[in-house]
Coordinates of C-alpha atoms in Angstrom, one line a residue:
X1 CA -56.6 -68.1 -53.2
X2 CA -54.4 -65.2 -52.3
X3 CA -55.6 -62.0 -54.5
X4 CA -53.1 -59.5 -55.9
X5 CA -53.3 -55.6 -56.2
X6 CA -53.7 -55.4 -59.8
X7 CA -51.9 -52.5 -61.9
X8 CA -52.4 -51.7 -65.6
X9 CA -49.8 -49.4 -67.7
X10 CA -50.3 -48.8 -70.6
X11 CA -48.1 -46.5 -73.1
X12 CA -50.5 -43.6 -74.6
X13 CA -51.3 -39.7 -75.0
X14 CA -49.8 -38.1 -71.8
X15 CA -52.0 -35.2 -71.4
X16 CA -51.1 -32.1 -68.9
X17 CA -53.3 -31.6 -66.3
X18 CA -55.1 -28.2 -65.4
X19 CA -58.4 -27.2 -63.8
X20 CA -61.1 -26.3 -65.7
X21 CA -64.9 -25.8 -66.0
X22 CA -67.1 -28.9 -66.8
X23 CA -68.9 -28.7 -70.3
X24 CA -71.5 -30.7 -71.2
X25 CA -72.4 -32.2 -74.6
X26 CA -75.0 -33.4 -76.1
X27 CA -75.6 -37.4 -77.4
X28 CA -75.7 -36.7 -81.6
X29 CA -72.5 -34.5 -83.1
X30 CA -72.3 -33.4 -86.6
X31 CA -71.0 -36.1 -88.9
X32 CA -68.8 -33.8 -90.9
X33 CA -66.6 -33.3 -87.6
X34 CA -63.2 -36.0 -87.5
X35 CA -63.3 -38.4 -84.9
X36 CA -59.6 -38.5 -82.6
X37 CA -59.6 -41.8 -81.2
X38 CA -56.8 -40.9 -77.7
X39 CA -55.8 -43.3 -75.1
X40 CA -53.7 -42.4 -71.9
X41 CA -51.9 -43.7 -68.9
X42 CA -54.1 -46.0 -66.6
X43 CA -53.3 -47.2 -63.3
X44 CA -56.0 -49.4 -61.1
X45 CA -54.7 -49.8 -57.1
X46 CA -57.3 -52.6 -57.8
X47 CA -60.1 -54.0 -59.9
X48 CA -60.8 -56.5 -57.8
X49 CA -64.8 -56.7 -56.9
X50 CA -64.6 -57.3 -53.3
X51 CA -62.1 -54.4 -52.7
X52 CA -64.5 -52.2 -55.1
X53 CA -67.3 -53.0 -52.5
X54 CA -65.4 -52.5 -49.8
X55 CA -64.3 -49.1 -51.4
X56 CA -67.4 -48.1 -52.9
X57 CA -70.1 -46.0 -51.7
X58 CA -72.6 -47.4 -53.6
X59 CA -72.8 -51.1 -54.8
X60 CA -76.4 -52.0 -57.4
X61 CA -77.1 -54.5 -59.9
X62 CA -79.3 -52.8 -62.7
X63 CA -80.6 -52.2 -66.1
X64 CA -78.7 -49.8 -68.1
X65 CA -80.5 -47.6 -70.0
X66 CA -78.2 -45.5 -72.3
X67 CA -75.7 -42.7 -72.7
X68 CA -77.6 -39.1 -72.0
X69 CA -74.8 -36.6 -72.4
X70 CA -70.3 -36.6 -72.4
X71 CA -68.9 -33.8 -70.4
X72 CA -65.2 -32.6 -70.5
X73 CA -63.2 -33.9 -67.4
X74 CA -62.3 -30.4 -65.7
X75 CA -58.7 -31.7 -64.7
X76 CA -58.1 -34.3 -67.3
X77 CA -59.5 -32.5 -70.5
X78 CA -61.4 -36.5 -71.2
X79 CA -64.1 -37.0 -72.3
X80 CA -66.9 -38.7 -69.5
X81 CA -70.2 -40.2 -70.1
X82 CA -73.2 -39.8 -68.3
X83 CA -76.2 -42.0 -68.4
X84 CA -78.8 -43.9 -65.9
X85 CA -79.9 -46.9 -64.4
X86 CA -82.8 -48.4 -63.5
X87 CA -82.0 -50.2 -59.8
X88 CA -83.3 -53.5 -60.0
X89 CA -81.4 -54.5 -56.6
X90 CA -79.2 -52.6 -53.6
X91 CA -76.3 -54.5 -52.4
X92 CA -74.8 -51.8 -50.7
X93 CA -75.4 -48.1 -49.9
X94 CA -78.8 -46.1 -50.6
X95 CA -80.4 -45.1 -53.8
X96 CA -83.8 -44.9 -55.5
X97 CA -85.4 -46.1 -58.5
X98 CA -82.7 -44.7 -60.9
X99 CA -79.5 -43.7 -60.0
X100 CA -77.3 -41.1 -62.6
X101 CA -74.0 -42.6 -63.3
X102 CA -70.8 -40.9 -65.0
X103 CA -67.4 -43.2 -66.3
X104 CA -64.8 -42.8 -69.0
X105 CA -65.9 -42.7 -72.5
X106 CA -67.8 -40.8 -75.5
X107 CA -67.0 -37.6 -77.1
X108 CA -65.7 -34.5 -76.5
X109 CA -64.8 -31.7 -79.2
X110 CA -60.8 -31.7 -79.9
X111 CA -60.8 -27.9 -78.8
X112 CA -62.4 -28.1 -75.4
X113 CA -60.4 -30.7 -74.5
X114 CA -57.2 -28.5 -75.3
X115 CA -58.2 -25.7 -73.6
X116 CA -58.3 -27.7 -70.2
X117 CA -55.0 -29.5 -71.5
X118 CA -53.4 -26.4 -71.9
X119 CA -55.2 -23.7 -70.0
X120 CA -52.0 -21.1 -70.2
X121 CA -52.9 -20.4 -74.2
X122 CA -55.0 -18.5 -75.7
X123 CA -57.6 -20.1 -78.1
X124 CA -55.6 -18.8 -81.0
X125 CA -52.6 -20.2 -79.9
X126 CA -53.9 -23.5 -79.4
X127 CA -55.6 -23.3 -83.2
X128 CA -52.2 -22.5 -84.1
X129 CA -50.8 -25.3 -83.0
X130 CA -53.2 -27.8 -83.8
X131 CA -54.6 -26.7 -86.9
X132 CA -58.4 -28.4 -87.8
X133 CA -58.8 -29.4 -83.7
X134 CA -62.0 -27.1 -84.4
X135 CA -63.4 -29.3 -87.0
X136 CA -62.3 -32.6 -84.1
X137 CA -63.9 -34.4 -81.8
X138 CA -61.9 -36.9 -79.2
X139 CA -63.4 -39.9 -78.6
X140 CA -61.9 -42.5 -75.7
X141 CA -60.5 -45.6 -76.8
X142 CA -58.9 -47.4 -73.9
X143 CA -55.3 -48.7 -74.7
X144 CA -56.4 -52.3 -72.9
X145 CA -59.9 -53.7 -73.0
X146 CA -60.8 -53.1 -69.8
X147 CA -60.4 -49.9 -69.7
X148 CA -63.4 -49.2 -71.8
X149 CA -66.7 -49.8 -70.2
X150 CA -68.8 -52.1 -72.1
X151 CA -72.0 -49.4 -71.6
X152 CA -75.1 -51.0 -73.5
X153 CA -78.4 -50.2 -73.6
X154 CA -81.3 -52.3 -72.2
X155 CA -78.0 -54.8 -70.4
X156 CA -77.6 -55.7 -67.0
X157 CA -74.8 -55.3 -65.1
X158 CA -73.4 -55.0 -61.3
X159 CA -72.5 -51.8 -60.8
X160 CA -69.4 -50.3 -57.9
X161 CA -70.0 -46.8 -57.4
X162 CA -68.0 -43.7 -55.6
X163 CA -69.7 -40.3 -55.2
X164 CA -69.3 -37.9 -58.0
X165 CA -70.4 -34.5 -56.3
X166 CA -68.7 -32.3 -58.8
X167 CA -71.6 -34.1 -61.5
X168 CA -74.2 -35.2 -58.8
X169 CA -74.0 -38.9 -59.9
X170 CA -72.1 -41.4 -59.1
X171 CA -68.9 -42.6 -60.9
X172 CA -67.9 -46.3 -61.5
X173 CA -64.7 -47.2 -60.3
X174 CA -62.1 -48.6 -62.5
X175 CA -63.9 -48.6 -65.3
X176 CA -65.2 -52.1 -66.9
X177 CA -63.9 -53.1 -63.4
X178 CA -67.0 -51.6 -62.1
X179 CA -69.1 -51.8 -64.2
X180 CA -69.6 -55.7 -65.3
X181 CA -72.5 -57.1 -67.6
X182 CA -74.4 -59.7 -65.8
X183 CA -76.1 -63.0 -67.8
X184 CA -79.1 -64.8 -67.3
X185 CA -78.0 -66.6 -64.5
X186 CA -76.5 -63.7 -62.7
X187 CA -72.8 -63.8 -63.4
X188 CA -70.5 -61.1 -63.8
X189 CA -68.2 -60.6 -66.4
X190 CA -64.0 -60.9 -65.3
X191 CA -62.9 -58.5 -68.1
X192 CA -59.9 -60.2 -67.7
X193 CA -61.2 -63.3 -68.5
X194 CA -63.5 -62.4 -70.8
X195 CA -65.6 -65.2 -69.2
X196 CA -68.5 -65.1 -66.4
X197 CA -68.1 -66.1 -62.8
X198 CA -70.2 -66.5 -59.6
X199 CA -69.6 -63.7 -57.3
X200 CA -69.2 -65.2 -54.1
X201 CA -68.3 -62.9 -51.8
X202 CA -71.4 -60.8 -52.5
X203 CA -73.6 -64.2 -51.2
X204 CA -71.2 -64.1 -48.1
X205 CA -72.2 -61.1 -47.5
X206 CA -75.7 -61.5 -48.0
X207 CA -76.1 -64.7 -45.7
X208 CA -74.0 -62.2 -43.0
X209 CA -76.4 -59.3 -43.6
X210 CA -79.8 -61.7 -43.3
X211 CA -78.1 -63.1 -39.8
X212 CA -77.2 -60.1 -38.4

């Protein structure tokens, strides 16, 4: 069957971008702070798993074990989650035990986020014109499904990876994309589909690898 490049738009919050440092947060956040659920603009040259193996540097299947810390995206202002993995197989690339990984998601505080946004104004100046973003926090909510990873504790999943050196971990490429819960017979979740398939270019290319 012929595969096509897929391409998600979606109509959100169109943020400016401008460099900035990379701040790192902590898991727990006061409750009294208000939660700003944003979305933006996201555009995937593909999602397909064989071109995100193909693409990727590194390609695991693994046990997720939880969210660590967000971070602030120094170009984008969004907010990014770190967590790890434990590698329970290597389908492409080379890793150890656990490997750090970093995607799209979590919380960031409101003010931060503005201040990479926006990097020409002051503080004051950005209080001014969004009064109570010091009392925010911005949390991701992908506009479409898939682009929110489904990150759970203690689940497995197949993992596509591309080097993040800026966070020394690896980011997974197009979010739920890469990134897809496996069940108990091994099949990955088409967030598309919402249903789970058989991979089977990945045992292609393990009957290649074994006869090479």
């Amino acid at each position: 069957m012929k595969r096509k490049g897929k391409l998600l738009i979606c109509i959100g919050v169109v943020l400016v971008l401008a460099a900035g440092g990379v701040i790192a947060y902590p898991h727990l956040f006061p409750k009294e702070k208000e939660i700003v659920e944003v979305g933006v603009v996201v555009c995937y040259a593909s999602a397909y798993p064989e071109d995100l193996y193909e693409d990727g540097d590194l390609v695991i299947k693994g046990i997720y074990n939880g969210d660590e810390s967000y971070y602030v995206h120094p170009d984008l202002g969004l907010p990014q989650t770190i967590g790890t993995v434990t590698v329970t197989e290597l389908l492409k690339g080379a890793c150890g035990d656990t490997v750090k990984i970093s995607f799209r998601g979590g919380e960031i505080p409101m003010l931060e986020s503005l201040k990479i946004q926006h990097d020409h104004l002051s503080e004051e100046e950005l209080l001014a014109a969004n009064p109570g973003a010091e009392n925010q926090m911005m949390k991701w909510k992908g506009i479409d499904p898939p682009d929110t990873v489904d990150a759970r504790e203690g689940q497995a999943y197949i993992f596509f990876l591309f080097q993040n050196e800026a966070q020394d971990c690896y980011g997974v490429g197009a979010q739920a994309y890469g990134m897809r819960p496996l069940n108990d017979k091994g099949q990955a979740l088409n967030p598309d589909t919402g249903e789970y398939e058989t991979l089977l270019f990945l045992t292609e290319t393990e009957e290649i690898s074994k006869a090479e």
